[in-house]
Coordinates of C-alpha atoms in Angstrom, one line a residue:
Chain A
M16 CA 128.8 125.1 93.6
I17 CA 125.5 124.1 95.3
C18 CA 124.7 121.9 98.2
N19 CA 121.2 120.4 97.7
A20 CA 119.6 120.5 101.1
D21 CA 116.0 120.5 99.8
E22 CA 115.2 117.2 101.6
G23 CA 111.6 117.0 100.4
D24 CA 111.2 113.3 100.6
P25 CA 108.4 112.7 103.1
G26 CA 109.6 110.2 105.8
A27 CA 113.3 111.0 105.4
Y28 CA 115.3 113.4 107.6
M29 CA 118.9 112.3 107.3
N30 CA 120.0 115.7 105.9
R31 CA 118.2 117.6 108.6
N32 CA 120.2 115.7 111.2
E33 CA 123.5 116.2 109.5
M34 CA 123.0 119.9 109.2
E35 CA 121.6 120.4 112.7
S36 CA 124.2 118.3 114.5
D37 CA 127.3 118.9 112.5
P38 CA 126.9 121.8 110.0
H39 CA 130.7 122.1 109.8
M40 CA 130.9 118.6 108.2
V41 CA 128.9 120.0 105.3
I42 CA 130.9 123.2 105.1
E43 CA 134.2 121.4 105.2
G44 CA 133.2 119.0 102.4
M45 CA 132.1 122.0 100.3
I46 CA 135.3 123.9 100.8
I47 CA 137.4 120.8 99.8
G48 CA 135.1 120.4 96.8
A49 CA 135.4 124.0 95.8
Y50 CA 139.2 123.8 96.1
A51 CA 139.3 120.7 93.9
I52 CA 137.2 122.2 91.1
G53 CA 138.2 125.9 91.5
A54 CA 134.9 127.3 92.5
N55 CA 134.6 130.6 94.4
E56 CA 130.9 130.8 95.1
G57 CA 128.9 128.2 97.1
Y58 CA 125.3 127.9 98.0
I59 CA 123.3 125.7 100.3
Y60 CA 119.7 125.5 99.1
I61 CA 117.7 124.5 102.1
R62 CA 114.0 123.9 102.6
A63 CA 112.0 126.4 104.8
E64 CA 110.6 123.5 106.8
Y65 CA 113.9 123.2 108.6
P66 CA 114.3 126.5 110.5
L67 CA 116.7 125.0 113.1
A68 CA 119.0 123.7 110.4
I69 CA 119.0 127.1 108.7
E70 CA 119.9 128.8 112.0
R71 CA 122.7 126.4 112.8
L72 CA 124.2 126.5 109.3
D73 CA 124.0 130.3 109.3
R74 CA 125.9 130.3 112.6
A75 CA 128.5 127.8 111.3
I76 CA 129.1 129.8 108.2
S77 CA 129.7 132.9 110.2
D78 CA 132.1 131.0 112.5
A79 CA 134.0 129.6 109.5
R80 CA 134.4 133.1 108.1
A81 CA 135.6 134.3 111.5
Y82 CA 138.2 131.5 111.5
G83 CA 139.3 132.4 108.0
L84 CA 138.1 129.1 106.6
L85 CA 135.7 130.9 104.3
G86 CA 136.1 134.2 102.5
N87 CA 139.0 135.7 100.6
N88 CA 142.5 134.1 100.7
I89 CA 141.6 131.1 102.8
L90 CA 144.4 130.3 105.3
G91 CA 146.7 132.7 103.5
T92 CA 146.5 131.0 100.1
D93 CA 145.2 132.5 96.9
F94 CA 142.1 130.3 97.2
S95 CA 138.9 132.3 97.9
F96 CA 135.5 130.7 98.6
D97 CA 132.3 131.7 100.4
I98 CA 129.0 130.0 101.1
H99 CA 125.5 131.6 101.1
I100 CA 122.2 130.1 102.2
A101 CA 119.3 130.1 99.8
R102 CA 116.0 129.1 101.2
G103 CA 113.3 127.0 99.5
A104 CA 109.6 127.6 100.2
G105 CA 107.8 124.3 100.2
A106 CA 108.0 122.7 96.8
F107 CA 109.1 119.1 96.5
V108 CA 110.1 119.5 92.8
C109 CA 112.9 121.9 93.8
G110 CA 115.0 118.9 94.9
E111 CA 115.4 118.3 91.1
E112 CA 118.6 120.1 90.2
T113 CA 117.4 122.2 87.3
A114 CA 114.2 123.2 89.3
L115 CA 116.4 124.0 92.3
I116 CA 118.5 126.3 90.1
A117 CA 115.4 128.0 88.7
S118 CA 114.2 128.6 92.2
M119 CA 117.5 130.1 93.3
E120 CA 117.2 132.5 90.4
G121 CA 113.9 133.8 91.7
N122 CA 111.6 131.8 89.5
T123 CA 109.0 129.2 90.0
G124 CA 110.7 125.9 90.6
R125 CA 110.1 124.2 87.2
P126 CA 112.6 121.7 85.8
R127 CA 114.0 122.0 82.3
K128 CA 115.2 119.5 79.8
R129 CA 118.7 118.1 80.3
P130 CA 121.2 118.3 78.5
P131 CA 122.6 120.9 79.1
F132 CA 123.4 119.6 82.5
P133 CA 124.1 122.0 85.4
S134 CA 127.8 121.1 85.1
Q135 CA 127.6 122.6 81.6
K136 CA 125.1 125.3 82.1
G137 CA 123.7 125.9 85.6
L138 CA 123.1 128.8 88.0
W139 CA 122.9 132.0 86.0
G140 CA 124.1 130.0 82.9
K141 CA 127.4 129.2 84.6
P142 CA 128.8 125.7 85.0
T143 CA 127.5 124.4 88.4
N144 CA 128.5 121.5 90.5
I145 CA 125.5 120.2 92.6
N146 CA 125.6 117.5 95.3
N147 CA 123.5 116.4 98.2
V148 CA 124.2 117.1 101.8
E149 CA 125.3 113.6 102.6
T150 CA 127.7 113.5 99.7
W151 CA 129.4 116.6 101.0
C152 CA 129.5 115.1 104.5
N153 CA 131.5 112.1 103.3
V154 CA 134.2 114.2 101.6
A155 CA 136.3 115.2 104.6
S156 CA 136.5 111.6 106.1
I157 CA 137.4 110.2 102.7
I158 CA 140.2 112.7 102.2
K159 CA 141.4 112.0 105.7
N160 CA 141.2 108.2 105.6
G161 CA 141.8 107.6 102.0
A162 CA 139.7 106.2 99.1
D163 CA 140.7 102.6 100.0
W164 CA 139.2 102.9 103.4
F165 CA 135.9 104.1 101.9
T166 CA 135.7 101.6 99.1
R167 CA 136.4 98.7 101.4
I168 CA 133.0 99.2 102.9
G169 CA 129.9 98.3 100.8
T170 CA 129.5 96.1 97.8
E171 CA 131.2 95.7 94.4
K172 CA 129.3 98.5 92.8
S173 CA 127.8 100.5 95.7
K174 CA 130.6 101.7 98.0
G175 CA 130.6 103.1 101.5
T176 CA 127.9 103.6 104.0
K177 CA 124.5 105.2 103.7
V178 CA 122.3 106.8 106.3
F179 CA 118.7 105.7 106.3
S180 CA 115.7 107.1 108.1
L181 CA 113.9 104.1 109.5
V182 CA 110.4 105.1 110.3
G183 CA 106.8 104.0 110.2
K184 CA 105.4 101.0 112.0
V185 CA 108.7 99.7 113.5
K186 CA 109.7 99.5 117.1
R187 CA 112.9 101.5 117.0
T188 CA 112.5 104.5 114.7
G189 CA 115.4 106.7 113.9
L190 CA 118.4 107.3 111.7
V191 CA 120.7 104.3 111.0
E192 CA 124.0 104.3 109.1
V193 CA 124.8 100.9 107.5
P194 CA 127.3 99.6 104.9
L195 CA 125.6 99.5 101.5
G196 CA 124.5 96.0 100.7
T197 CA 123.0 95.3 104.1
P198 CA 119.8 93.2 103.7
V199 CA 116.4 94.8 104.3
K200 CA 115.7 92.3 107.0
T201 CA 118.8 93.3 109.0
I202 CA 117.6 96.9 109.0
V203 CA 114.0 96.1 109.8
Y204 CA 114.4 93.4 112.4
D205 CA 117.9 93.5 113.9
I206 CA 118.1 97.3 114.0
G207 CA 114.5 98.3 114.0
G208 CA 113.2 95.5 116.2
G209 CA 110.4 94.5 113.9
A210 CA 106.8 95.8 113.9
T211 CA 105.1 97.5 116.8
D212 CA 102.2 95.9 118.7
N213 CA 103.1 92.3 117.7
K214 CA 101.9 93.0 114.2
K215 CA 103.5 91.5 111.1
V216 CA 105.6 93.6 108.8
K217 CA 104.2 93.6 105.3
A218 CA 106.5 95.7 103.3
V219 CA 109.0 98.6 103.4
Q220 CA 108.7 101.6 101.2
T221 CA 112.0 103.1 100.0
G222 CA 112.8 106.1 98.1
G223 CA 109.8 108.2 98.9
P224 CA 107.3 109.3 96.2
S225 CA 109.8 108.1 93.5
G226 CA 110.4 104.8 95.1
G227 CA 108.5 101.6 95.6
C228 CA 107.3 99.0 98.0
I229 CA 109.3 95.9 98.8
P230 CA 107.3 92.9 100.2
D231 CA 108.5 90.9 103.2
S232 CA 109.1 87.9 100.9
L233 CA 112.0 89.9 99.4
F234 CA 113.6 91.1 102.6
D235 CA 116.8 89.3 101.7
T236 CA 117.3 92.1 99.1
Q237 CA 120.5 93.9 99.7
V238 CA 120.0 97.6 100.2
D239 CA 122.2 99.1 97.4
Y240 CA 121.6 100.9 94.2
E241 CA 121.4 97.8 91.9
H242 CA 119.4 95.5 94.0
L243 CA 116.8 98.0 95.0
A244 CA 116.4 98.9 91.3
D245 CA 116.0 95.2 90.5
A246 CA 113.1 95.0 93.0
G247 CA 111.5 98.0 91.2
S248 CA 112.3 100.5 93.9
I249 CA 115.1 103.1 94.3
M250 CA 117.3 104.2 97.2
G251 CA 116.4 107.8 96.7
S252 CA 117.5 109.9 99.6
G253 CA 117.3 107.1 102.1
G254 CA 113.8 106.9 103.6
I255 CA 112.7 103.5 104.7
V256 CA 109.0 103.5 105.8
V257 CA 107.9 100.2 107.4
M258 CA 104.4 99.1 106.8
D259 CA 102.5 96.4 108.7
E260 CA 99.4 94.4 108.1
D261 CA 97.2 97.4 108.9
T262 CA 98.6 99.4 106.0
C263 CA 96.6 99.2 102.8
M264 CA 98.9 99.1 99.8
V265 CA 96.3 100.6 97.5
D266 CA 95.8 103.4 99.9
T267 CA 99.6 103.8 100.0
A268 CA 99.8 104.1 96.3
K269 CA 96.9 106.6 96.3
Y270 CA 98.8 108.6 99.0
F271 CA 101.9 108.9 96.8
L272 CA 99.9 109.8 93.7
E273 CA 98.1 112.5 95.6
F274 CA 101.5 113.8 96.6
A275 CA 102.6 113.7 92.9
V276 CA 99.5 115.5 91.8
E277 CA 100.0 118.3 94.4
E278 CA 103.7 118.6 93.8
S279 CA 103.7 118.4 90.0
C280 CA 104.9 121.7 88.7
G281 CA 102.5 121.5 85.8
K282 CA 105.0 122.0 83.0
C283 CA 104.7 118.7 81.1
T284 CA 101.4 117.0 80.3
P285 CA 102.3 113.4 81.2
C286 CA 103.0 114.4 84.8
R287 CA 100.3 117.1 85.2
E288 CA 97.4 115.2 83.6
G289 CA 98.7 111.6 83.9
T290 CA 99.2 111.6 87.6
Y291 CA 95.9 113.3 88.1
Q292 CA 94.1 110.5 86.1
M293 CA 96.0 107.8 88.0
H294 CA 95.0 109.3 91.3
R295 CA 91.3 109.4 90.1
I296 CA 91.5 105.7 89.3
L297 CA 93.0 104.9 92.6
E298 CA 90.3 106.9 94.4
K299 CA 87.7 105.0 92.5
I300 CA 89.3 101.7 93.5
T301 CA 89.6 102.6 97.2
E302 CA 85.9 103.7 97.1
G303 CA 85.0 100.2 96.0
K304 CA 83.9 101.4 92.5
G305 CA 86.9 100.1 90.6
T306 CA 86.8 97.5 87.8
N307 CA 89.4 95.1 86.4
E308 CA 89.7 97.4 83.4
D309 CA 90.7 100.2 85.8
I310 CA 93.7 98.2 87.0
V311 CA 94.7 97.6 83.4
L312 CA 94.4 101.3 82.5
L313 CA 96.2 102.3 85.6
E314 CA 99.2 100.1 84.7
K315 CA 99.1 101.4 81.1
L316 CA 99.1 105.0 82.2
A317 CA 101.9 104.3 84.7
N318 CA 104.2 103.0 82.0
I319 CA 103.4 105.9 79.6
I320 CA 104.2 108.5 82.3
K321 CA 107.4 106.7 83.2
L322 CA 108.6 107.0 79.5
T323 CA 107.3 110.5 78.7
A324 CA 107.5 112.8 81.7
L325 CA 110.1 115.6 81.5
C326 CA 111.9 115.2 84.8
R327 CA 112.6 112.5 87.4
L328 CA 109.7 113.6 89.5
G329 CA 107.2 112.7 86.8
Q330 CA 109.2 109.7 85.4
T331 CA 109.3 108.1 88.9
A332 CA 105.8 109.2 90.1
P333 CA 104.2 105.9 88.9
N334 CA 106.7 103.7 90.8
P335 CA 104.6 103.4 94.0
V336 CA 101.7 102.1 91.8
L337 CA 103.9 99.8 89.6
T338 CA 105.5 98.1 92.6
T339 CA 102.3 97.7 94.6
L340 CA 100.7 96.2 91.4
R341 CA 103.6 93.9 91.1
Y342 CA 103.7 92.6 94.7
F343 CA 100.3 93.3 96.1
K344 CA 98.0 92.7 93.1
D345 CA 95.8 90.6 95.5
E346 CA 95.0 93.7 97.5
Y347 CA 93.9 95.6 94.3
L348 CA 91.7 92.6 93.4
A349 CA 90.2 92.5 96.8
H350 CA 89.2 96.1 96.5
V351 CA 87.9 95.7 92.9
E352 CA 86.3 92.2 92.9
D353 CA 85.3 91.6 96.6
K354 CA 84.8 95.3 97.5
R355 CA 87.0 94.6 100.5
C356 CA 90.0 96.4 102.0
P357 CA 92.1 93.6 103.6
A358 CA 94.0 96.1 105.8
R359 CA 90.7 97.8 106.8
V360 CA 91.9 101.2 105.9
C361 CA 89.7 102.4 103.0
R362 CA 86.7 104.0 104.6
S363 CA 84.1 103.1 101.9
L364 CA 84.9 99.5 102.4
I365 CA 84.8 99.1 106.1
N366 CA 82.2 99.0 108.8
Y367 CA 82.3 99.5 112.6
Y368 CA 80.3 97.2 114.8
I369 CA 79.9 96.9 118.6
D370 CA 80.6 93.4 119.8
P371 CA 77.5 92.6 122.0
A372 CA 79.6 90.3 124.1
A373 CA 82.1 93.0 125.0
C374 CA 79.9 96.1 125.3
R375 CA 79.4 97.2 128.9
G376 CA 76.7 99.8 128.1
C377 CA 78.8 102.7 129.4
T378 CA 77.5 105.1 126.7
I379 CA 80.9 106.7 126.0
C380 CA 80.8 105.8 122.3
S381 CA 77.3 107.2 121.8
R382 CA 78.2 110.4 123.6
N383 CA 81.3 110.9 121.5
C384 CA 79.8 109.9 118.1
P385 CA 79.9 113.1 116.0
V386 CA 76.9 112.1 113.9
E387 CA 74.7 110.4 116.6
A388 CA 74.9 107.1 114.8
I389 CA 75.0 105.0 118.0
D390 CA 71.9 103.9 119.8
G391 CA 71.9 102.8 123.4
K392 CA 71.5 103.7 127.1
P393 CA 73.3 102.9 130.3
G394 CA 73.4 99.2 130.9
Y395 CA 72.3 98.4 127.3
I396 CA 74.2 96.9 124.5
H397 CA 74.9 99.7 122.0
I398 CA 74.4 99.5 118.3
I399 CA 75.8 101.5 115.4
D400 CA 73.4 102.6 112.7
Q401 CA 75.4 101.7 109.6
N402 CA 73.4 104.2 107.4
K403 CA 74.4 107.1 109.6
C404 CA 78.0 106.0 110.4
I405 CA 80.7 108.1 108.7
K406 CA 83.4 105.6 109.7
C407 CA 85.5 108.2 111.5
G408 CA 86.6 105.7 114.2
T409 CA 85.9 107.9 117.1
C410 CA 84.0 105.2 118.9
M411 CA 86.9 102.8 118.6
E412 CA 89.3 105.5 120.0
V413 CA 87.2 106.2 123.1
C414 CA 85.9 102.7 124.0
N415 CA 87.6 101.4 127.1
F416 CA 86.6 97.8 126.6
S417 CA 87.8 97.1 123.1
A418 CA 84.2 96.4 122.2
I419 CA 84.3 98.2 118.8
V420 CA 85.4 96.0 115.8
K421 CA 86.3 97.2 112.4
L422 CA 85.6 94.8 109.6
S423 CA 85.7 94.8 105.8
G424 CA 83.6 92.4 103.8
E425 CA 82.3 90.7 106.9
S426 CA 79.8 91.5 109.6
I427 CA 78.9 90.3 113.1
D428 CA 75.5 89.5 114.6
T429 CA 74.2 92.5 116.6
P430 CA 70.8 93.0 118.1
F431 CA 68.3 95.1 116.1
A432 CA 67.7 97.4 119.1
P433 CA 69.5 98.1 122.4
I434 CA 68.9 95.2 124.8
P435 CA 69.9 95.0 128.5
I436 CA 73.3 93.6 129.2
N437 CA 73.2 90.1 130.8
K438 CA 74.9 90.8 134.0
G439 CA 75.5 87.2 134.7
R440 CA 77.8 86.6 131.7
Chain B
M4 CA 104.4 146.1 103.9
D5 CA 105.5 149.5 102.6
R6 CA 108.4 150.1 100.3
K7 CA 110.6 151.4 103.0
N8 CA 110.4 148.2 105.0
V9 CA 110.7 146.0 101.9
S10 CA 113.9 147.9 101.1
R11 CA 115.2 147.3 104.6
I12 CA 114.7 143.5 104.2
A13 CA 116.1 143.5 100.7
R14 CA 119.3 145.1 101.8
K15 CA 120.1 142.0 103.9
Y16 CA 120.7 140.1 100.7
N17 CA 124.0 140.8 99.0
V18 CA 123.7 138.1 96.4
Y19 CA 120.9 137.6 93.8
S20 CA 120.6 133.8 94.2
G21 CA 117.8 133.1 96.5
K22 CA 116.9 136.7 97.0
L23 CA 113.3 136.9 95.9
L24 CA 112.2 133.8 97.9
G25 CA 114.3 135.0 100.9
V26 CA 112.7 138.5 100.9
L27 CA 109.2 137.1 100.6
E28 CA 109.9 134.7 103.5
D29 CA 111.3 137.4 105.7
I30 CA 108.3 139.6 105.0
Q31 CA 105.9 136.7 105.8
K32 CA 107.8 136.1 109.1
E33 CA 107.0 139.7 110.1
E34 CA 103.5 140.2 108.7
R35 CA 102.3 136.5 108.6
Y36 CA 101.0 136.8 105.1
L37 CA 101.7 138.6 101.8
S38 CA 99.2 141.3 100.9
E39 CA 98.6 142.6 97.4
E40 CA 100.4 145.8 98.3
T41 CA 103.4 143.9 99.6
L42 CA 103.7 141.9 96.4
K43 CA 103.6 145.2 94.4
N44 CA 106.2 146.8 96.6
V45 CA 108.5 143.7 96.4
A46 CA 108.3 143.8 92.6
D47 CA 109.1 147.5 92.7
V48 CA 112.0 147.3 95.1
L49 CA 113.7 144.2 93.6
D50 CA 112.9 145.4 90.0
V51 CA 111.3 142.2 88.9
P52 CA 107.9 142.0 87.1
L53 CA 104.9 141.7 89.4
T54 CA 103.8 138.7 87.4
R55 CA 106.9 136.9 88.4
V56 CA 106.5 137.8 92.1
Y57 CA 102.9 136.6 91.9
S58 CA 103.7 133.4 90.2
V59 CA 106.4 132.6 92.8
A60 CA 104.1 133.5 95.7
T61 CA 101.4 131.2 94.4
F62 CA 103.7 128.3 93.3
Y63 CA 105.4 127.7 96.6
S64 CA 103.1 126.3 99.3
F65 CA 105.0 128.2 102.0
F66 CA 103.4 131.6 101.2
N67 CA 100.0 132.8 102.5
L68 CA 98.3 135.3 100.4
V69 CA 95.4 135.8 102.8
P70 CA 95.5 136.7 106.5
V71 CA 95.9 133.8 108.9
G72 CA 94.8 133.2 112.5
K73 CA 96.8 133.9 115.7
H74 CA 98.1 130.4 115.8
I75 CA 99.0 128.3 112.8
I76 CA 98.6 124.5 113.3
T77 CA 100.3 122.5 110.6
V78 CA 99.6 118.8 110.3
C79 CA 102.4 116.8 108.8
M80 CA 101.2 114.6 105.9
G81 CA 104.5 112.9 105.3
T82 CA 104.6 109.1 104.6
A83 CA 105.6 108.1 108.1
C84 CA 102.8 110.3 109.5
H85 CA 100.4 108.9 106.9
V86 CA 100.8 105.3 107.9
K87 CA 100.3 106.3 111.5
G88 CA 97.0 108.0 110.8
A89 CA 97.8 111.7 109.9
Y90 CA 94.5 112.0 108.1
R91 CA 92.6 111.2 111.2
I92 CA 94.6 113.8 113.1
L93 CA 93.6 116.4 110.6
E94 CA 90.0 115.3 110.8
V95 CA 90.0 115.5 114.7
L96 CA 91.5 119.0 114.5
Q97 CA 88.9 120.2 112.0
D98 CA 86.2 118.7 114.2
L99 CA 87.4 120.4 117.4
L100 CA 88.0 123.8 115.7
G101 CA 84.9 123.7 113.6
V102 CA 86.6 124.4 110.2
R103 CA 85.3 122.6 107.2
P104 CA 87.3 119.8 105.7
G105 CA 88.6 120.5 102.2
E106 CA 88.0 124.2 102.5
T107 CA 90.4 126.2 100.5
T108 CA 91.1 129.9 100.8
K109 CA 91.0 132.5 98.0
D110 CA 94.6 131.8 97.0
G111 CA 93.6 128.2 96.4
K112 CA 95.6 126.9 99.3
F113 CA 94.3 124.7 102.1
M114 CA 94.4 127.1 105.0
P115 CA 91.0 127.4 106.8
T116 CA 90.9 129.8 109.8
T117 CA 88.5 129.6 112.7
H118 CA 85.8 132.3 113.0
D119 CA 87.4 133.8 116.0
K120 CA 90.6 134.2 114.0
K121 CA 92.5 132.2 116.6
F122 CA 93.6 129.2 114.6
T123 CA 94.5 128.4 111.1
V124 CA 94.9 124.8 110.0
S125 CA 97.2 123.8 107.3
T126 CA 99.2 120.8 106.1
A127 CA 102.8 120.2 105.2
R128 CA 104.9 117.5 103.7
C129 CA 107.2 116.3 106.4
F130 CA 109.1 118.3 109.0
G131 CA 111.7 115.7 109.3
A132 CA 110.5 114.6 112.7
C133 CA 109.6 111.1 111.4
S134 CA 110.7 109.2 114.5
M135 CA 107.8 110.5 116.6
T136 CA 104.9 110.3 114.2
P137 CA 102.2 111.5 113.8
V138 CA 103.4 115.0 114.2
V139 CA 101.8 118.5 114.3
M140 CA 103.5 121.8 114.5
I141 CA 101.9 124.8 116.2
D142 CA 103.6 128.2 115.7
G143 CA 106.9 126.4 114.9
K144 CA 106.8 124.1 117.9
I145 CA 106.7 120.4 117.1
Y146 CA 104.4 118.0 118.9
G147 CA 105.0 114.3 118.4
Y148 CA 102.9 111.2 119.1
V149 CA 99.7 113.1 118.8
N150 CA 96.3 111.3 118.9
A151 CA 92.6 112.0 119.2
K152 CA 92.9 112.1 123.0
N153 CA 95.9 114.4 123.5
I154 CA 95.1 117.0 120.8
P155 CA 92.5 118.8 122.9
L156 CA 95.1 119.1 125.7
I157 CA 97.6 120.6 123.3
L158 CA 95.1 123.0 121.9
K159 CA 94.2 124.2 125.4
E160 CA 97.8 125.5 125.8
Y161 CA 96.9 127.9 123.0
G162 CA 93.7 129.1 124.5
W163 CA 91.4 126.7 122.7
G164 CA 87.9 126.6 124.3
E165 CA 88.4 129.9 126.2
K166 CA 86.1 132.8 125.6
N167 CA 87.4 135.3 123.2
E168 CA 89.3 138.1 124.9
N169 CA 87.4 140.9 123.0

């Protein structure tokens, strides 16, 4: 029996919290599970990025052994069960069950075709039950309070509660546990308090690199397995990343594809080559070199990879692209047709200017500019040389008078050379 | 690491599942990277082909096959950090430390080290500290809410900007 604690989903950390704050909850669930199916060997496969969780689980397992809750003849019965920790080493794909098993056997974490499923042929060829940390955590309270208690919570098809990691551009970040079926807007606005800095929330991204983006127009969507799938996303492990008007959806799609390219194990061609090509197209678009044909090709590739990749990592890797194309096509078109990034994120499509009306001639921007692209002297309006500017944004970070503006597809009038600031204004 | 010490570490593992990765991680904890000699000795002691040890060491991003600096700075590139500007954090760090962007080491991993061997910069996919983004980790310690202004102050805690001791 294996507990999958390889929480590789970026932006989600429910499992880390469960293991660090109550490791016995996981262990108790596993013991009950092992008793139910007659397993004697248990493993927790945990990622190396969580050293504290490893330390606490290790301690909890030793304590459980000392109390006679793990080991031979538990509580004087003829039931014996022990748990060992197996550590991952930084590979997202190892969250996939067959890759996880390969990794535990001392191999590279590459998935294989299913069937046979792990329950038929798993670790060292033996039948293996494999479940996530949160699943095991639910077991003890369900046994204690009864199945009716658990199934009363949630919706017709999605029962119980789910812990979500609510992060990104939202006021109150953190972990929240809600009944399944809770609308997105309740989570984002009532619990999360909406966007930071009086911005407007544009979308939420659920399910990590395998999931998709849900636009604010669909925030009545209930967060459960069926409704998220209808919206083109997935629940995944439970990450909810909030995005506001300053988040570029094309850049977001590119980010996830870059992730897929780096984390692809390389075994099957659709994932290894396909995600690489998709990433290249997205790079082209964010650089302002994309064409309408590129968008068509991108969508075509996405659908092919979805149908032909070997494991879920590959099959779901196009989801971030497909959902952003579905809900934010206008942003793709702005990049391609107008060479404009509406969220002002994609560097090739933005320009920094110094607002002559706001500049105080303090020279802090020109002193900090890494490429000496800013012309000016004390008491003079400063000017950015657009040919030299590398668009790093340093000037905007250091300016104390909010005089730097970032624009895409527009410009403002600036003097040709530094001129004295009109003190009388 | 010599055979004797590899055996010492290997003895801690009484089950085969998770043994190879565990042993490599423990060695890296002590020696900070895995040398060619170490990989050969691991193959020998655990009685697995060297090709397998090498493929595992290169497949998983956690392992370093080249020596690293005194302090390892890891920038989180998870989704929550990404939307809060993790790329800019990486850029600021590279600027301050003078390591070239996109530079990869011999083992094909992104791990540039400064010339004085004081700092190595690397990236990771999420430490699970997503409520305080953007996040960097230095030698296992997590720093949240980092920005271009507070990074130099954090680096100073680790002797950045000081003259080299030797």
